[in-house]
Short mmCIF file of C-alpha atoms in Angstrom, two decimals:
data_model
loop_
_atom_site.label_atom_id
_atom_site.label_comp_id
_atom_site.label_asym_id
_atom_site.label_seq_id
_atom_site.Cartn_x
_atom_site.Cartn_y
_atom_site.Cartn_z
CA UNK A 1 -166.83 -49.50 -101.69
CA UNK A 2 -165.05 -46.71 -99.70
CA UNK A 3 -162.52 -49.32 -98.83
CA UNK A 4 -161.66 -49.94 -102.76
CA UNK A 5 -162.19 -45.76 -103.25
CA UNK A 6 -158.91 -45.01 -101.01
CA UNK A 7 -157.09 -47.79 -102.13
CA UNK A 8 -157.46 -46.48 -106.11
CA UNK A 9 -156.84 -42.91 -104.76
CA UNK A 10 -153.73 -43.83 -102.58
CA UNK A 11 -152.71 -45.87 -106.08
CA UNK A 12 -153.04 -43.22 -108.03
CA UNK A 13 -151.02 -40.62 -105.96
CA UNK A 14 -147.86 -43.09 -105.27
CA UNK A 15 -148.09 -43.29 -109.35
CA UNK A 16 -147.92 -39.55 -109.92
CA UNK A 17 -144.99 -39.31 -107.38
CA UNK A 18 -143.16 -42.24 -108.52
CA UNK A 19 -143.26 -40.04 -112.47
CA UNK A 20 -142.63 -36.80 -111.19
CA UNK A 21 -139.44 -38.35 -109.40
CA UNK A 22 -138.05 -39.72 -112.45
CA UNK A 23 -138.49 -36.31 -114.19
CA UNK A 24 -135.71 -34.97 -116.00
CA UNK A 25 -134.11 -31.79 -114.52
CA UNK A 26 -131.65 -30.14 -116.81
CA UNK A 27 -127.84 -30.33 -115.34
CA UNK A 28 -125.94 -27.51 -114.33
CA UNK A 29 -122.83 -28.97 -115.10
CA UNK A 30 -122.05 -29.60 -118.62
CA UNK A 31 -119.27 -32.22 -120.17
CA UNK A 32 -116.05 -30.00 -120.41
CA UNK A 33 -114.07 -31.03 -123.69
CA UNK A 34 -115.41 -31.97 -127.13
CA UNK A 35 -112.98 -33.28 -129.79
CA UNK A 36 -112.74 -31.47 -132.80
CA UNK A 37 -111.09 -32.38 -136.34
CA UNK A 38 -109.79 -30.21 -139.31
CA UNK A 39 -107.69 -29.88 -142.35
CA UNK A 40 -104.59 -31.59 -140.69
CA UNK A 41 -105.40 -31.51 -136.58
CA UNK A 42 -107.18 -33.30 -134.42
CA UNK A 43 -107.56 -32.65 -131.04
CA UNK A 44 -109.75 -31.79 -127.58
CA UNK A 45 -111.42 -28.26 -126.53
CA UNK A 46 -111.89 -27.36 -123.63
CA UNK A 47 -114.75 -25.69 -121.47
CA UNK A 48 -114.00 -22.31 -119.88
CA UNK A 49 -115.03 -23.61 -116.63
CA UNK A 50 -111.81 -26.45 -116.83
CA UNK A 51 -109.64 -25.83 -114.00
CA UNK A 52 -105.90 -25.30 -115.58
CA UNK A 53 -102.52 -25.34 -113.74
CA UNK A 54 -101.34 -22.22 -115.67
CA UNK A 55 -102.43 -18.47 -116.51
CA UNK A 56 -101.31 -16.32 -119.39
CA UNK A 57 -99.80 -12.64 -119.61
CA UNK A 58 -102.57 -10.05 -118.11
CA UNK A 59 -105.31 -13.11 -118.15
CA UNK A 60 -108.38 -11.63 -117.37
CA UNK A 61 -110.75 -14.19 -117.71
CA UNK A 62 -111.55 -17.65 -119.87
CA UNK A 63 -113.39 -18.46 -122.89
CA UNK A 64 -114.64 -21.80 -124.41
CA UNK A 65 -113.08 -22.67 -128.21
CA UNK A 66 -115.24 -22.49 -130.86
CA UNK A 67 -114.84 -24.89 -133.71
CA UNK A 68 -114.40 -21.56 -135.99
CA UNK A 69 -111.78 -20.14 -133.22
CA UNK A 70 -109.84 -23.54 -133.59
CA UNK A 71 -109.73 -23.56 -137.49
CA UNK A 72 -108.35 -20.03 -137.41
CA UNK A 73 -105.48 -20.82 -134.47
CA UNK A 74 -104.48 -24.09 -136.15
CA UNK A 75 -103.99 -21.79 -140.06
CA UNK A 76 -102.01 -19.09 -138.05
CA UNK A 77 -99.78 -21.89 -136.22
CA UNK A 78 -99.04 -24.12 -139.19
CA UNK A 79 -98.54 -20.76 -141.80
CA UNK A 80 -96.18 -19.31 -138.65
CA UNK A 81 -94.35 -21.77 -136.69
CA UNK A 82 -91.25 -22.70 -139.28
CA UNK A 83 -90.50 -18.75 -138.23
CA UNK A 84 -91.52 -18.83 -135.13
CA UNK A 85 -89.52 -22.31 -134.39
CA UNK A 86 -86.46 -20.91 -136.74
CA UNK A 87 -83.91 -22.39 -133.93
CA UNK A 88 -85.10 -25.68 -133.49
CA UNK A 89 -84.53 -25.24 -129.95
CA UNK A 90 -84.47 -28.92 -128.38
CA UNK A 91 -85.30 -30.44 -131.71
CA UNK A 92 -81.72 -32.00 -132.07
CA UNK A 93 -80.40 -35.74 -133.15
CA UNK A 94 -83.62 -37.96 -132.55
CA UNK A 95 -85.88 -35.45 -131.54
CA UNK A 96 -88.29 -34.41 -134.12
CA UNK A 97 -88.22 -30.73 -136.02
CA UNK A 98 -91.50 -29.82 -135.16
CA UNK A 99 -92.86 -27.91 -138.05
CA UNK A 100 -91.96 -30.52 -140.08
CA UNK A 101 -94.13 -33.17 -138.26
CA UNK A 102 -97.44 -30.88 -137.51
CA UNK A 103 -99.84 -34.10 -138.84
CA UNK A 104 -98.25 -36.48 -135.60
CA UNK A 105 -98.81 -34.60 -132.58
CA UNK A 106 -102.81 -34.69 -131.09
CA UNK A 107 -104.19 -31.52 -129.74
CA UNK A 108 -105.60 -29.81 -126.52
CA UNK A 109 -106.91 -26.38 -126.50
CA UNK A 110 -107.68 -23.91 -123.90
CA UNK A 111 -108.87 -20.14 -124.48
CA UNK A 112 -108.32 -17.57 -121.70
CA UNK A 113 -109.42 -13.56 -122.41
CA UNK A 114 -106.65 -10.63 -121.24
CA UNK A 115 -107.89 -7.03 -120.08
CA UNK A 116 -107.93 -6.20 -123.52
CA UNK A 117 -111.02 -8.83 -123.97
CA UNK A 118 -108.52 -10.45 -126.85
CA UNK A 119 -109.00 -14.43 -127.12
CA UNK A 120 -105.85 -15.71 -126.34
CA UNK A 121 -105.75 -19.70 -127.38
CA UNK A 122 -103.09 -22.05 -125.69
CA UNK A 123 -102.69 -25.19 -127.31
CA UNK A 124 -100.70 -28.62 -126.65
CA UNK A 125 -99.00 -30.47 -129.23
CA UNK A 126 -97.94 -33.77 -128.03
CA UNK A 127 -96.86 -36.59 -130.10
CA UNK A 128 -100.03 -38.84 -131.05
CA UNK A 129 -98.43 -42.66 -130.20
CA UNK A 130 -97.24 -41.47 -127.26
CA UNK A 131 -100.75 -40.46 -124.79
CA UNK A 132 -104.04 -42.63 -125.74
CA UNK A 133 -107.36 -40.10 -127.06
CA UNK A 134 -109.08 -41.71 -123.77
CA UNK A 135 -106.15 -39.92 -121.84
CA UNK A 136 -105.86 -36.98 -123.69
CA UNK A 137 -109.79 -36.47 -123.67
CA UNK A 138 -109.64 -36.56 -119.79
CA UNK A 139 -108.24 -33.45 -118.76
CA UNK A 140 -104.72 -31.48 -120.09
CA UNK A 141 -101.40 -33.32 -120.41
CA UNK A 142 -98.42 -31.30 -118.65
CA UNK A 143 -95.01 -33.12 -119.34
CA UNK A 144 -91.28 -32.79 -119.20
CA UNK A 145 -89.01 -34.80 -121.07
CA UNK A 146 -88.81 -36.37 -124.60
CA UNK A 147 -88.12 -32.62 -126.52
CA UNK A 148 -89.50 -32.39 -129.48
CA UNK A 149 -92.07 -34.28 -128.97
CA UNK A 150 -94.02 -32.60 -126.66
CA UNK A 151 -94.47 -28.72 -126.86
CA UNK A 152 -97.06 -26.00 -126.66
CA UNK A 153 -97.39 -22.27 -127.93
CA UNK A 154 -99.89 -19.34 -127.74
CA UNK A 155 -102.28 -17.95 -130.34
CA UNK A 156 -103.61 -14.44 -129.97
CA UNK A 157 -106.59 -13.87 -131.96
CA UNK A 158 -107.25 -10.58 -132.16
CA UNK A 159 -103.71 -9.64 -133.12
CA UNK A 160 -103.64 -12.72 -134.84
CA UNK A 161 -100.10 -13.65 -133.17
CA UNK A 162 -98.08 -16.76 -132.78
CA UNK A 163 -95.76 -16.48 -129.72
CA UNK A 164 -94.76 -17.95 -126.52
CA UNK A 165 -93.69 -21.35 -127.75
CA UNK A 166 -92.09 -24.06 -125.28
CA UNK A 167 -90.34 -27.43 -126.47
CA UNK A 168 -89.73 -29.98 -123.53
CA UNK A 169 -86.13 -30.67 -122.77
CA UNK A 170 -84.21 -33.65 -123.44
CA UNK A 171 -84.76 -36.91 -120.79
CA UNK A 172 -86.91 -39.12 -120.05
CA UNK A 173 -91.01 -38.70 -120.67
CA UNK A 174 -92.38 -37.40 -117.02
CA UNK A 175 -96.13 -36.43 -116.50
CA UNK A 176 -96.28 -33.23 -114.50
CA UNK A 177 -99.02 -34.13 -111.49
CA UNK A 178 -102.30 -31.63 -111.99
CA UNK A 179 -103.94 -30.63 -109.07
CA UNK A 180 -106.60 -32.94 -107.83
CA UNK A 181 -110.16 -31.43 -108.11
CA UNK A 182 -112.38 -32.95 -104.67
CA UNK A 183 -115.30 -34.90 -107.01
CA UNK A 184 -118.85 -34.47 -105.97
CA UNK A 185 -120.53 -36.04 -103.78
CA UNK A 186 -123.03 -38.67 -105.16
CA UNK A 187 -125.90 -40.50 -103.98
CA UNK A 188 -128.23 -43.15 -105.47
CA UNK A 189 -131.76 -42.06 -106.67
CA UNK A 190 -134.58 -43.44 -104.10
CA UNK A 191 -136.87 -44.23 -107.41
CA UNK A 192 -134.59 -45.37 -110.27
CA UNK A 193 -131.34 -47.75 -108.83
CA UNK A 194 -129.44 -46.89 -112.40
CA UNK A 195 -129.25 -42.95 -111.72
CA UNK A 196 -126.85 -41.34 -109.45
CA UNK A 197 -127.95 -38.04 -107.69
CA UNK A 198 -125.82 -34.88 -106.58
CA UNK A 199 -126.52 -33.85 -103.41
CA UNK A 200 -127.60 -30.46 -105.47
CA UNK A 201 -130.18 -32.77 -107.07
CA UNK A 202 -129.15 -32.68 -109.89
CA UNK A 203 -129.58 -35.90 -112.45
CA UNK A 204 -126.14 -36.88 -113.70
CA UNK A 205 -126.27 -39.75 -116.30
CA UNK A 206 -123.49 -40.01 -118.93
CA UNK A 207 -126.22 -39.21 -122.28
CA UNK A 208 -126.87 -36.21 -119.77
CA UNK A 209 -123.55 -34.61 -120.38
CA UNK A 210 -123.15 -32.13 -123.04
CA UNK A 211 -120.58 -29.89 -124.41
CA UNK A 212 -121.92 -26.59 -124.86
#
């Protein structure tokens, strides 16, 4: 009788371990991009906490795009950039004017905040046949080469202005290298085989990973 007594009680315990194991714990990291669509764009935005090659004039800090933020960049750029791009600089023989083709070119956005605590939005226009959405979705395209096709300008949104614009030169398409980020390490979950574990312990499945 004892005998079966521990054996139910030992049963019981491994049961309520094995469950509290395979509890979910809320991830600290979050996915960084979410694609966005609107009246003529379509494109990626990305988290404040993306790592970027590149700063802006008295950066002070980064925010994360909001889908309102975006709608209001993308009617500045499109009312502005025929003025803005009045000299069709490297937009010559088969390279494409660029106001004049604002439907073809896919989108990534990063915001950054100056000491003013303005929103400053940098975005990346690059032609859409040219970089798959699986590429473009992965982390920000930097390119020389190819003109028109590939450019990016600057949207302040508390002065509401459209500046700093930069066509690629003439040549050959060329992928500018990004600097690698180390990737965490991982380490399978002692309970469930199909979840990978950060060394922080944190649970980090893909239906886990949420743009926020």
């Amino acid at each position: 009788m004892k005998k079966t007594l521990f054996l139910t009680l030992g049963l019981l315990l491994l049961t309520a371990f094995a469950v509290r194991a395979q509890e979910y714990i809320e991830p600290v990291e979050k996915w960084k991009n979410a694609e966005v669509w609107g009246n003529n764009y379509h494109g990626w935005a990305f988290h404040q906490d993306w790592e970027v090659d590149f700063t802006v004039e008295n950066q002070d800090g980064r925010f994360t795009p909001t889908d309102a933020e975006i709608a209001e960049v993308e009617r500045l750029i499109q009312k502005r950039i025929a003025y803005v791009n009045r000299e069709h600089y490297n937009q010559q023989g088969d390279c494409p004017i660029i106001d004049e083709h604002m439907r073809l070119y896919r989108r990534q956005y990063v915001g950054f905040t100056n000491d003013r605590g303005d929103h400053i939005m940098w975005v990346n226009f690059l032609w859409s046949d040219s970089i798959s959405d699986a590429r473009l979705a992965d982390d920000i395209i930097l390119t020389r080469g190819q003109c028109g096709h590939f450019w990016h300008i600057k949207c302040n949104l508390a002065t509401r202005k459209v500046y700093g614009l930069e066509v690629n030169e003439s040549g050959d398409l060329e992928f500018i290298p990004r600097v690698k980020k180390p990737a965490p390490r991982i380490s399978k979950s002692k309970v469930d085989k199909k979840q990978k574990v950060r060394k922080t312990g944190i649970i980090h499945r893909p239906d886990e990973k949420v743009f926020n």
